[in-house]
PDB file of C-alpha atoms in Angstrom:
ATOM      1  CA  LEU A   1      -0.208  -7.845 -22.764  1.00 42.00           C
ATOM      2  CA  ARG A   2      -3.094  -6.846 -22.225  1.00 45.00           C
ATOM      3  CA  GLY A   3      -5.315  -9.274 -20.342  1.00 44.00           C
ATOM      4  CA  PHE A   4      -2.350 -11.034 -19.021  1.00 40.00           C
ATOM      5  CA  ASN A   5      -2.765  -9.510 -15.411  1.00 45.00           C
ATOM      6  CA  MET A   6      -3.096 -12.117 -12.303  1.00 47.00           C
ATOM      7  CA  SER A   7      -6.305 -10.122 -11.100  1.00 54.00           C
ATOM      8  CA  LEU A   8      -8.133 -12.166  -7.430  1.00 49.00           C
ATOM      9  CA  ARG A   9     -10.842 -12.738  -8.966  1.00 47.00           C
ATOM     10  CA  ARG A  10      -9.180 -15.393 -11.633  1.00 60.00           C
ATOM     11  CA  LYS A  11      -6.905 -17.346  -8.648  1.00 70.00           C
ATOM     12  CA  ARG A  12      -8.980 -19.114  -5.915  1.00 80.00           C
ATOM     13  CA  ILE A  13      -8.954 -17.395  -2.305  1.00 87.00           C
ATOM     14  CA  THR A  14      -7.611 -20.159   0.347  1.00 87.00           C
ATOM     15  CA  ILE A  15     -10.028 -20.220   3.470  1.00 88.00           C
ATOM     16  CA  PRO A  16      -7.483 -20.446   6.646  1.00 88.00           C
ATOM     17  CA  PRO A  17      -7.075 -23.314   8.746  1.00 89.00           C
ATOM     18  CA  LYS A  18      -8.705 -20.852  11.757  1.00 89.00           C
ATOM     19  CA  VAL A  19     -11.850 -20.026   9.850  1.00 90.00           C
ATOM     20  CA  ASN A  20     -15.066 -21.378   9.296  1.00 91.00           C
ATOM     21  CA  VAL A  21     -17.454 -20.635   5.664  1.00 90.00           C
ATOM     22  CA  THR A  22     -20.298 -21.199   4.840  1.00 91.00           C
ATOM     23  CA  PHE A  23     -22.731 -20.257   2.121  1.00 89.00           C
ATOM     24  CA  ASN A  24     -26.478 -19.747   2.193  1.00 89.00           C
ATOM     25  CA  LYS A  25     -28.786 -18.562  -0.800  1.00 85.00           C
ATOM     26  CA  SER A  26     -26.738 -15.144  -1.469  1.00 88.00           C
ATOM     27  CA  ILE A  27     -25.124 -15.032   1.980  1.00 92.00           C
ATOM     28  CA  LEU A  28     -21.313 -16.050   2.477  1.00 91.00           C
ATOM     29  CA  LYS A  29     -20.398 -15.958   6.703  1.00 92.00           C
ATOM     30  CA  PHE A  30     -17.208 -16.070   8.168  1.00 92.00           C
ATOM     31  CA  GLU A  31     -16.392 -16.875  11.789  1.00 92.00           C
ATOM     32  CA  GLY A  32     -13.669 -16.622  13.008  1.00 90.00           C
ATOM     33  CA  PRO A  33     -11.298 -15.913  16.065  1.00 92.00           C
ATOM     34  CA  LYS A  34     -12.313 -12.652  15.763  1.00 90.00           C
ATOM     35  CA  GLY A  35     -15.465 -12.138  15.461  1.00 88.00           C
ATOM     36  CA  ASN A  36     -18.480 -12.791  12.668  1.00 91.00           C
ATOM     37  CA  LEU A  37     -19.059 -11.469   9.518  1.00 90.00           C
ATOM     38  CA  GLU A  38     -21.734 -11.626   6.233  1.00 92.00           C
ATOM     39  CA  LEU A  39     -22.003 -11.024   2.862  1.00 91.00           C
ATOM     40  CA  LYS A  40     -24.530 -10.663   0.535  1.00 93.00           C
ATOM     41  CA  ILE A  41     -23.105 -11.573  -2.384  1.00 90.00           C
ATOM     42  CA  PRO A  42     -25.602 -10.467  -5.959  1.00 90.00           C
ATOM     43  CA  ASN A  43     -27.098 -12.581  -8.199  1.00 90.00           C
ATOM     44  CA  LEU A  44     -24.321 -12.198 -11.528  1.00 89.00           C
ATOM     45  CA  VAL A  45     -21.425 -13.686  -9.094  1.00 88.00           C
ATOM     46  CA  LEU A  46     -20.941 -18.013  -8.668  1.00 88.00           C
ATOM     47  CA  ILE A  47     -19.833 -18.744  -5.733  1.00 89.00           C
ATOM     48  CA  ASP A  48     -18.479 -22.418  -5.096  1.00 88.00           C
ATOM     49  CA  ILE A  49     -17.163 -23.861  -1.317  1.00 88.00           C
ATOM     50  CA  GLN A  50     -15.087 -26.522  -2.522  1.00 88.00           C
ATOM     51  CA  ASP A  51     -11.437 -28.141  -0.026  1.00 87.00           C
ATOM     52  CA  GLY A  52     -10.446 -25.627   1.385  1.00 86.00           C
ATOM     53  CA  PHE A  53     -11.130 -22.704  -0.506  1.00 88.00           C
ATOM     54  CA  ILE A  54     -13.610 -19.614  -2.353  1.00 89.00           C
ATOM     55  CA  ASN A  55     -13.709 -19.549  -5.845  1.00 88.00           C
ATOM     56  CA  VAL A  56     -15.425 -16.365  -7.204  1.00 87.00           C
ATOM     57  CA  ASN A  57     -17.009 -16.889 -11.161  1.00 86.00           C
ATOM     58  CA  PRO A  58     -18.888 -13.857 -12.601  1.00 87.00           C
ATOM     59  CA  GLU A  59     -22.333 -15.795 -13.935  1.00 86.00           C
ATOM     60  CA  ASN A  60     -21.962 -14.461 -17.508  1.00 85.00           C
ATOM     61  CA  PRO A  61     -18.162 -13.992 -18.339  1.00 83.00           C
ATOM     62  CA  SER A  62     -19.403 -12.333 -21.172  1.00 86.00           C
ATOM     63  CA  LEU A  63     -20.982  -9.245 -19.458  1.00 87.00           C
ATOM     64  CA  LYS A  64     -18.748  -6.108 -18.147  1.00 89.00           C
ATOM     65  CA  LYS A  65     -21.257  -5.931 -15.029  1.00 90.00           C
ATOM     66  CA  SER A  66     -20.872  -8.981 -13.706  1.00 88.00           C
ATOM     67  CA  LYS A  67     -16.684  -9.358 -13.889  1.00 87.00           C
ATOM     68  CA  SER A  68     -16.193  -6.093 -12.545  1.00 88.00           C
ATOM     69  CA  LEU A  69     -18.207  -6.955  -9.620  1.00 89.00           C
ATOM     70  CA  ALA A  70     -16.783 -10.878  -9.123  1.00 88.00           C
ATOM     71  CA  GLY A  71     -13.347  -8.929  -9.180  1.00 87.00           C
ATOM     72  CA  LEU A  72     -15.114  -6.459  -6.217  1.00 89.00           C
ATOM     73  CA  ILE A  73     -16.661  -9.704  -4.487  1.00 90.00           C
ATOM     74  CA  CYS A  74     -13.443 -11.313  -4.667  1.00 89.00           C
ATOM     75  CA  LYS A  75     -12.000  -8.850  -2.956  1.00 90.00           C
ATOM     76  CA  GLU A  76     -14.336  -8.101  -0.093  1.00 91.00           C
ATOM     77  CA  VAL A  77     -14.207 -12.062   0.374  1.00 91.00           C
ATOM     78  CA  ALA A  78     -10.318 -11.281   0.487  1.00 91.00           C
ATOM     79  CA  ASN A  79     -10.893  -8.787   3.353  1.00 91.00           C
ATOM     80  CA  SER A  80     -13.402 -10.525   5.663  1.00 91.00           C
ATOM     81  CA  LEU A  81     -10.904 -12.926   5.767  1.00 91.00           C
ATOM     82  CA  THR A  82      -8.475 -10.990   7.025  1.00 91.00           C
ATOM     83  CA  GLY A  83     -10.545  -8.901   9.186  1.00 91.00           C
ATOM     84  CA  VAL A  84     -11.925 -12.343  10.986  1.00 92.00           C
ATOM     85  CA  LEU A  85      -8.177 -14.263  11.245  1.00 91.00           C
ATOM     86  CA  ASN A  86      -6.670 -10.484  12.421  1.00 90.00           C
ATOM     87  CA  ASN A  87      -7.916  -7.399  12.987  1.00 88.00           C
ATOM     88  CA  ILE A  88      -8.072  -4.837  10.295  1.00 91.00           C
ATOM     89  CA  GLU A  89      -6.166  -2.110  11.635  1.00 93.00           C
ATOM     90  CA  TYR A  90      -5.773   2.084  10.850  1.00 94.00           C
ATOM     91  CA  ARG A  91      -3.649   4.429  12.771  1.00 95.00           C
ATOM     92  CA  LEU A  92      -4.276   7.993  11.953  1.00 94.00           C
ATOM     93  CA  GLN A  93      -1.072  10.764  13.366  1.00 93.00           C
ATOM     94  CA  LEU A  94      -2.203  14.186  14.701  1.00 93.00           C
ATOM     95  CA  ARG A  95       0.534  17.071  13.437  1.00 91.00           C
ATOM     96  CA  GLY A  96       0.261  20.509  14.442  1.00 87.00           C
ATOM     97  CA  VAL A  97      -0.087  22.919  17.588  1.00 90.00           C
ATOM     98  CA  GLY A  98      -2.368  21.597  20.086  1.00 90.00           C
ATOM     99  CA  TYR A  99      -3.673  19.040  17.534  1.00 92.00           C
ATOM    100  CA  ARG A 100      -5.802  16.174  19.872  1.00 93.00           C
ATOM    101  CA  ALA A 101      -7.370  13.095  20.080  1.00 94.00           C
ATOM    102  CA  GLN A 102      -9.331  11.672  23.442  1.00 93.00           C
ATOM    103  CA  ILE A 103     -11.977   9.053  23.763  1.00 93.00           C
ATOM    104  CA  LYS A 104     -14.556   9.831  26.820  1.00 91.00           C
ATOM    105  CA  GLY A 105     -17.087   6.938  26.327  1.00 89.00           C
ATOM    106  CA  LYS A 106     -18.179   6.163  22.943  1.00 91.00           C
ATOM    107  CA  GLN A 107     -16.857   9.091  21.267  1.00 92.00           C
ATOM    108  CA  LEU A 108     -13.879  10.018  20.421  1.00 92.00           C
ATOM    109  CA  GLU A 109     -13.037  14.286  21.212  1.00 93.00           C
ATOM    110  CA  LEU A 110     -10.912  16.114  19.060  1.00 92.00           C
ATOM    111  CA  SER A 111      -9.414  18.897  19.526  1.00 92.00           C
ATOM    112  CA  LEU A 112      -7.705  20.482  15.164  1.00 91.00           C
ATOM    113  CA  GLY A 113      -7.989  24.428  15.328  1.00 88.00           C
ATOM    114  CA  TYR A 114     -11.294  24.829  15.255  1.00 89.00           C
ATOM    115  CA  SER A 115     -12.894  26.970  17.796  1.00 92.00           C
ATOM    116  CA  HIS A 116     -15.042  23.960  18.918  1.00 93.00           C
ATOM    117  CA  PRO A 117     -13.775  20.229  19.537  1.00 91.00           C
ATOM    118  CA  ASN A 118     -14.991  17.537  16.920  1.00 92.00           C
ATOM    119  CA  ILE A 119     -16.720  14.630  18.334  1.00 93.00           C
ATOM    120  CA  ILE A 120     -17.258  11.220  16.524  1.00 93.00           C
ATOM    121  CA  GLU A 121     -19.330   8.540  17.172  1.00 93.00           C
ATOM    122  CA  ILE A 122     -17.765   4.878  17.727  1.00 92.00           C
ATOM    123  CA  SER A 123     -20.138   2.187  16.722  1.00 91.00           C
ATOM    124  CA  PRO A 124     -19.408  -1.308  19.301  1.00 90.00           C
ATOM    125  CA  GLU A 125     -18.339  -2.928  16.761  1.00 89.00           C
ATOM    126  CA  LEU A 126     -14.986  -0.963  16.342  1.00 91.00           C
ATOM    127  CA  ASN A 127     -11.538  -0.597  18.329  1.00 92.00           C
ATOM    128  CA  VAL A 128     -10.308   3.017  18.737  1.00 93.00           C
ATOM    129  CA  SER A 129      -7.596   3.826  21.093  1.00 93.00           C
ATOM    130  CA  VAL A 130      -5.311   6.556  21.513  1.00 94.00           C
ATOM    131  CA  GLN A 131      -1.718   6.647  22.311  1.00 92.00           C
ATOM    132  CA  ALA A 132       0.091   9.605  23.409  1.00 91.00           C
ATOM    133  CA  ASN A 133      -2.954  12.400  22.659  1.00 90.00           C
ATOM    134  CA  THR A 134      -1.137  11.916  19.032  1.00 90.00           C
ATOM    135  CA  GLU A 135      -2.460   8.472  17.402  1.00 94.00           C
ATOM    136  CA  ILE A 136      -5.869   7.041  16.809  1.00 94.00           C
ATOM    137  CA  ILE A 137      -6.047   3.667  16.292  1.00 95.00           C
ATOM    138  CA  ILE A 138      -8.695   1.749  14.677  1.00 94.00           C
ATOM    139  CA  GLU A 139      -9.906  -1.979  15.137  1.00 93.00           C
ATOM    140  CA  GLY A 140     -12.201  -4.130  13.376  1.00 92.00           C
ATOM    141  CA  VAL A 141     -13.107  -7.031  11.535  1.00 93.00           C
ATOM    142  CA  ASN A 142     -15.012  -5.708   9.143  1.00 92.00           C
ATOM    143  CA  LYS A 143     -12.429  -3.472   6.031  1.00 93.00           C
ATOM    144  CA  ASN A 144     -15.502  -0.595   5.320  1.00 92.00           C
ATOM    145  CA  PHE A 145     -16.508   0.162   8.477  1.00 93.00           C
ATOM    146  CA  VAL A 146     -12.640   0.353   9.985  1.00 94.00           C
ATOM    147  CA  GLY A 147     -12.147   2.519   7.015  1.00 93.00           C
ATOM    148  CA  GLN A 148     -14.762   4.218   6.811  1.00 94.00           C
ATOM    149  CA  LEU A 149     -14.308   6.148  10.278  1.00 94.00           C
ATOM    150  CA  ALA A 150     -10.593   6.717   9.164  1.00 94.00           C
ATOM    151  CA  ALA A 151     -11.857   8.128   6.336  1.00 94.00           C
ATOM    152  CA  GLU A 152     -14.375  10.760   8.568  1.00 94.00           C
ATOM    153  CA  ILE A 153     -11.718  12.106  10.392  1.00 93.00           C
ATOM    154  CA  ARG A 154      -9.220  12.306   8.580  1.00 93.00           C
ATOM    155  CA  ARG A 155     -11.826  14.624   6.839  1.00 94.00           C
ATOM    156  CA  LEU A 156     -11.746  17.061   9.004  1.00 93.00           C
ATOM    157  CA  ARG A 157      -8.282  18.489   8.965  1.00 92.00           C
ATOM    158  CA  PRO A 158      -6.843  16.603   6.207  1.00 92.00           C
ATOM    159  CA  PRO A 159      -3.029  17.323   6.271  1.00 91.00           C
ATOM    160  CA  GLU A 160      -2.029  20.661   4.112  1.00 90.00           C
ATOM    161  CA  PRO A 161       1.208  21.004   1.646  1.00 90.00           C
ATOM    162  CA  TYR A 162       3.153  23.809   3.160  1.00 90.00           C
ATOM    163  CA  LYS A 163       3.642  22.955   7.385  1.00 88.00           C
ATOM    164  CA  GLY A 164       2.496  19.636   6.924  1.00 84.00           C
ATOM    165  CA  LYS A 165      -0.189  19.808   9.806  1.00 91.00           C
ATOM    166  CA  GLY A 166      -3.336  18.279   9.616  1.00 91.00           C
ATOM    167  CA  VAL A 167      -4.494  13.960  10.644  1.00 92.00           C
ATOM    168  CA  LYS A 168      -2.777  11.780   8.257  1.00 92.00           C
ATOM    169  CA  PHE A 169      -2.157   8.580   8.376  1.00 92.00           C
ATOM    170  CA  VAL A 170       1.085   6.877  10.110  1.00 91.00           C
ATOM    171  CA  GLY A 171       3.358   6.138   7.354  1.00 88.00           C
ATOM    172  CA  GLU A 172       1.842   8.844   4.498  1.00 85.00           C
ATOM    173  CA  GLN A 173       4.060  10.738   3.473  1.00 87.00           C
ATOM    174  CA  ILE A 174       2.591  14.160   2.710  1.00 85.00           C
ATOM    175  CA  ARG A 175       4.105  16.072  -0.612  1.00 87.00           C
ATOM    176  CA  ARG A 176       5.234  19.356   0.770  1.00 88.00           C
ATOM    177  CA  LYS A 177       5.911  22.734  -0.956  1.00 89.00           C
ATOM    178  CA  ALA A 178       7.691  25.381  -1.028  1.00 87.00           C
ATOM    179  CA  GLY A 179       6.013  28.485   0.446  1.00 83.00           C
ATOM    180  CA  LYS A 180       6.825  31.996  -0.912  1.00 83.00           C
ATOM    181  CA  SER A 181      10.734  33.382  -1.491  1.00 77.00           C
ATOM    182  CA  ALA A 182      11.333  36.286  -0.073  1.00 60.00           C
TER     183      ALA A 182
END
């Protein structure tokens, strides 16, 4: 049954009632209760807005690049609609003795067991908060920015498989390994 998967680009994306979408030349604009976003559409993708739906199709269905770009743009459109309607949220958890986070102005200061604190600049379009010194909540309209900041924080001290220490996403399962047997 190859080729019968229901990919997102073969569906019509419904525009929620509180969101306004406009398409001008090669820029798709989203306006919603949480903010505004713009998405640049490549030449190989056709966008059509009709009756509360957004249709994303490849310009030339025989070109692999056109089909793959249509799928990518379709997913980005869905993420943008979610972002302007409800904020995108990532939660990170710090596990380890002495691991903590705090916000100082527009910077996130992380103590992750190194001899120095790690300082990360927070961009103005993101909201970052810290709960109980060990949980970081990142919110924003653009899923790419939110995910990028979460990945940068996680990269500083990825979870290790023996004791489970490090920075992990809330709900992420860390495959644990047994240590040396005596």
